[in-house]
Amino acid sequence: ELTEANAGLRAGEAAKALQMLSSLPPSAEAHNLRCQVELTLQQWNAAADECQKAVNMDGSNSDYHMWLGRIYGEKAGHSSFLTAATLAGKVRGEFEKAVALDAANSTTRADLAEFYMSAPGLVGGGTDKALGFAPVASHGAAAGAGNGRAKTNAGGTAATGSRRANTHTLITEIDARPAAPSPRGSPG
């Protein structure tokens, strides 16, 4: 049962969760949970494969794209500089897709904003993008069509501690501001 496997993962019993998942029929939800288990076990390639299967089965699920972006970030953090730079584009793309699918999802927005704040400009990062992103996302995907950018750092996206708190604080502060005008001059 997916619920039991999820509970096992959350309880720190990743191996047990993986065993439970192996008996279930393939589904996007099962593949996404396997991705999270493999991520916990630091099996980057297996996690990426499972996340990609979840996205392939249900490409309209924002969370599946978010997890795929996160695993690409983890892979980047354990790769050479050139590989990490290539993976950063994938992370950005998955986070952008996740936000485009559900602009109200604060977790995906925080991941994207953190990417912008952490990643070098060479791979699409920049504080200016983080500041410009949050108002667009908070006022709906339609207002920011073509404006969403992905957040990923070449050192991994599983943000922790003060950086995650700072990112959430930044988004909260930006959300309190009035909507930014559309770059094309049309209403947002």
Short mmCIF file of C-alpha atoms in Angstrom, two decimals:
data_model
loop_
_atom_site.label_atom_id
_atom_site.label_comp_id
_atom_site.label_asym_id
_atom_site.label_seq_id
_atom_site.Cartn_x
_atom_site.Cartn_y
_atom_site.Cartn_z
CA GLU A 1 0.00 0.00 0.00
CA LEU A 2 1.30 3.45 -0.94
CA THR A 3 0.20 4.93 2.36
CA GLU A 4 2.19 2.38 4.33
CA ALA A 5 5.26 2.83 2.12
CA ASN A 6 5.02 6.62 2.55
CA ALA A 7 4.71 6.22 6.31
CA GLY A 8 7.77 3.94 6.29
CA LEU A 9 9.78 6.52 4.36
CA ARG A 10 8.72 9.33 6.71
CA ALA A 11 9.67 7.13 9.69
CA GLY A 12 13.18 6.70 8.30
CA GLU A 13 12.65 3.15 7.08
CA ALA A 14 13.58 3.67 3.43
CA ALA A 15 14.56 0.05 2.77
CA LYS A 16 11.23 -1.15 4.15
CA ALA A 17 9.36 1.44 2.06
CA LEU A 18 11.22 0.33 -1.07
CA GLN A 19 10.31 -3.29 -0.38
CA MET A 20 6.63 -2.36 -0.01
CA LEU A 21 6.74 -0.34 -3.22
CA SER A 22 8.24 -3.22 -5.20
CA SER A 23 5.03 -5.23 -4.80
CA LEU A 24 2.78 -2.47 -6.13
CA PRO A 25 1.71 -2.07 -9.75
CA PRO A 26 3.35 0.80 -11.64
CA SER A 27 1.70 4.19 -11.18
CA ALA A 28 2.89 7.77 -11.28
CA GLU A 29 2.36 8.06 -7.53
CA ALA A 30 4.33 4.86 -6.82
CA HIS A 31 7.20 5.97 -9.08
CA ASN A 32 7.31 9.37 -7.37
CA LEU A 33 7.45 7.76 -3.94
CA ARG A 34 10.18 5.36 -5.17
CA CYS A 35 12.07 8.43 -6.35
CA GLN A 36 11.92 9.91 -2.86
CA VAL A 37 13.03 6.62 -1.30
CA GLU A 38 15.97 6.30 -3.71
CA LEU A 39 16.86 9.93 -3.00
CA THR A 40 16.92 9.14 0.72
CA LEU A 41 19.20 6.17 -0.03
CA GLN A 42 21.41 8.49 -2.13
CA GLN A 43 20.84 6.39 -5.23
CA TRP A 44 20.81 9.38 -7.58
CA ASN A 45 20.44 7.56 -10.91
CA ALA A 46 17.71 5.23 -9.65
CA ALA A 47 15.91 8.20 -8.12
CA ALA A 48 16.12 10.16 -11.37
CA ASP A 49 14.77 7.19 -13.32
CA GLU A 50 11.82 6.82 -10.95
CA CYS A 51 11.04 10.54 -10.99
CA GLN A 52 11.21 10.60 -14.78
CA LYS A 53 8.76 7.67 -14.93
CA ALA A 54 6.35 9.57 -12.67
CA VAL A 55 6.58 12.66 -14.90
CA ASN A 56 6.13 10.52 -18.02
CA MET A 57 2.98 8.96 -16.57
CA ASP A 58 1.50 12.24 -15.28
CA GLY A 59 3.25 15.29 -16.68
CA SER A 60 0.59 17.60 -15.29
CA ASN A 61 1.55 16.97 -11.65
CA SER A 62 3.58 19.86 -10.27
CA ASP A 63 5.04 17.82 -7.41
CA TYR A 64 6.47 15.20 -9.78
CA HIS A 65 8.36 17.89 -11.67
CA MET A 66 9.55 19.39 -8.39
CA TRP A 67 10.98 16.05 -7.23
CA LEU A 68 12.64 15.47 -10.60
CA GLY A 69 14.24 18.90 -10.32
CA ARG A 70 15.40 18.13 -6.80
CA ILE A 71 17.04 14.87 -7.83
CA TYR A 72 18.80 16.58 -10.74
CA GLY A 73 20.10 19.06 -8.17
CA GLU A 74 21.37 16.28 -5.95
CA LYS A 75 23.04 14.60 -8.93
CA ALA A 76 24.66 17.92 -9.81
CA GLY A 77 26.00 18.22 -6.30
CA HIS A 78 27.77 14.89 -6.69
CA SER A 79 29.10 15.49 -10.21
CA SER A 80 31.95 17.20 -11.98
CA PHE A 81 31.65 20.91 -12.73
CA LEU A 82 30.69 20.38 -16.38
CA THR A 83 28.09 17.74 -15.57
CA ALA A 84 26.71 19.91 -12.78
CA ALA A 85 26.35 22.87 -15.16
CA THR A 86 24.40 20.68 -17.60
CA LEU A 87 22.19 19.32 -14.83
CA ALA A 88 21.51 22.84 -13.54
CA GLY A 89 19.58 23.55 -16.73
CA LYS A 90 17.48 20.45 -16.12
CA VAL A 91 16.83 21.47 -12.53
CA ARG A 92 15.78 24.94 -13.65
CA GLY A 93 13.52 23.47 -16.32
CA GLU A 94 11.78 21.09 -13.94
CA PHE A 95 11.26 23.76 -11.30
CA GLU A 96 9.91 26.15 -13.93
CA LYS A 97 7.51 23.48 -15.15
CA ALA A 98 6.42 22.72 -11.57
CA VAL A 99 5.66 26.39 -10.92
CA ALA A 100 3.91 26.79 -14.29
CA LEU A 101 1.64 23.88 -13.41
CA ASP A 102 0.81 25.18 -9.93
CA ALA A 103 1.96 28.73 -9.25
CA ALA A 104 0.29 28.68 -5.82
CA ASN A 105 2.45 25.79 -4.58
CA SER A 106 4.74 27.53 -2.08
CA THR A 107 7.16 24.58 -1.95
CA THR A 108 7.85 24.63 -5.68
CA ARG A 109 8.10 28.43 -5.64
CA ALA A 110 10.60 28.25 -2.77
CA ASP A 111 12.69 25.70 -4.65
CA LEU A 112 12.70 27.91 -7.73
CA ALA A 113 13.52 31.04 -5.74
CA GLU A 114 16.33 29.23 -3.95
CA PHE A 115 17.72 28.12 -7.29
CA TYR A 116 17.82 31.70 -8.46
CA MET A 117 19.47 32.84 -5.25
CA SER A 118 22.06 30.04 -5.22
CA ALA A 119 22.92 29.30 -8.83
CA PRO A 120 25.49 31.35 -10.72
CA GLY A 121 24.21 33.55 -13.53
CA LEU A 122 25.98 31.30 -16.03
CA VAL A 123 23.38 28.58 -15.38
CA GLY A 124 20.40 30.88 -14.95
CA GLY A 125 20.65 32.02 -11.35
CA GLY A 126 20.53 35.53 -9.92
CA THR A 127 19.01 37.34 -6.97
CA ASP A 128 17.26 39.69 -9.38
CA LYS A 129 15.40 36.70 -10.82
CA ALA A 130 14.40 35.51 -7.36
CA LEU A 131 13.04 38.95 -6.55
CA GLY A 132 11.23 39.20 -9.88
CA PHE A 133 9.85 35.68 -9.72
CA ALA A 134 7.83 35.59 -6.51
CA PRO A 135 5.28 38.30 -7.41
CA VAL A 136 4.58 36.63 -10.76
CA ALA A 137 4.04 33.27 -9.15
CA SER A 138 1.92 34.65 -6.35
CA HIS A 139 -0.48 36.24 -8.79
CA GLY A 140 -0.98 33.24 -11.03
CA ALA A 141 0.79 31.47 -13.86
CA ALA A 142 -1.04 33.43 -16.56
CA ALA A 143 0.54 36.67 -15.43
CA GLY A 144 4.00 35.22 -15.78
CA ALA A 145 3.70 33.15 -18.93
CA GLY A 146 7.17 32.79 -20.30
CA ASN A 147 8.56 34.47 -17.19
CA GLY A 148 8.88 31.50 -14.83
CA ARG A 149 12.45 30.48 -14.24
CA ALA A 150 13.82 27.47 -12.47
CA LYS A 151 15.81 27.42 -9.31
CA THR A 152 18.59 25.00 -8.85
CA ASN A 153 21.98 25.11 -7.40
CA ALA A 154 24.70 22.96 -8.81
CA GLY A 155 25.30 21.77 -5.27
CA GLY A 156 21.85 20.27 -4.80
CA THR A 157 18.34 21.50 -4.21
CA ALA A 158 17.39 19.84 -0.96
CA ALA A 159 17.56 23.13 0.90
CA THR A 160 17.89 23.07 4.64
CA GLY A 161 18.30 25.38 7.57
CA SER A 162 18.64 29.10 7.27
CA ARG A 163 18.77 29.27 3.46
CA ARG A 164 15.32 27.62 3.22
CA ALA A 165 14.01 29.91 5.96
CA ASN A 166 15.48 32.95 4.20
CA THR A 167 13.93 31.89 0.91
CA HIS A 168 10.50 31.50 2.50
CA THR A 169 10.89 34.86 4.22
CA LEU A 170 11.83 36.47 0.91
CA ILE A 171 8.78 35.00 -0.82
CA THR A 172 6.49 36.05 2.02
CA GLU A 173 7.81 39.61 1.85
CA ILE A 174 7.49 39.74 -1.90
CA ASP A 175 3.98 38.28 -1.80
CA ALA A 176 2.92 41.22 0.36
CA ARG A 177 3.90 43.67 -2.38
CA PRO A 178 1.46 44.73 -5.10
CA ALA A 179 1.58 42.73 -8.32
CA ALA A 180 4.35 43.76 -10.68
CA PRO A 181 3.15 45.08 -14.05
CA SER A 182 3.36 42.66 -16.94
CA PRO A 183 6.59 43.02 -18.93
CA ARG A 184 4.50 43.57 -22.05
CA GLY A 185 2.45 46.31 -20.43
CA SER A 186 -0.70 44.20 -20.33
CA PRO A 187 -2.54 43.59 -17.08
CA GLY A 188 -1.30 40.63 -14.99
#
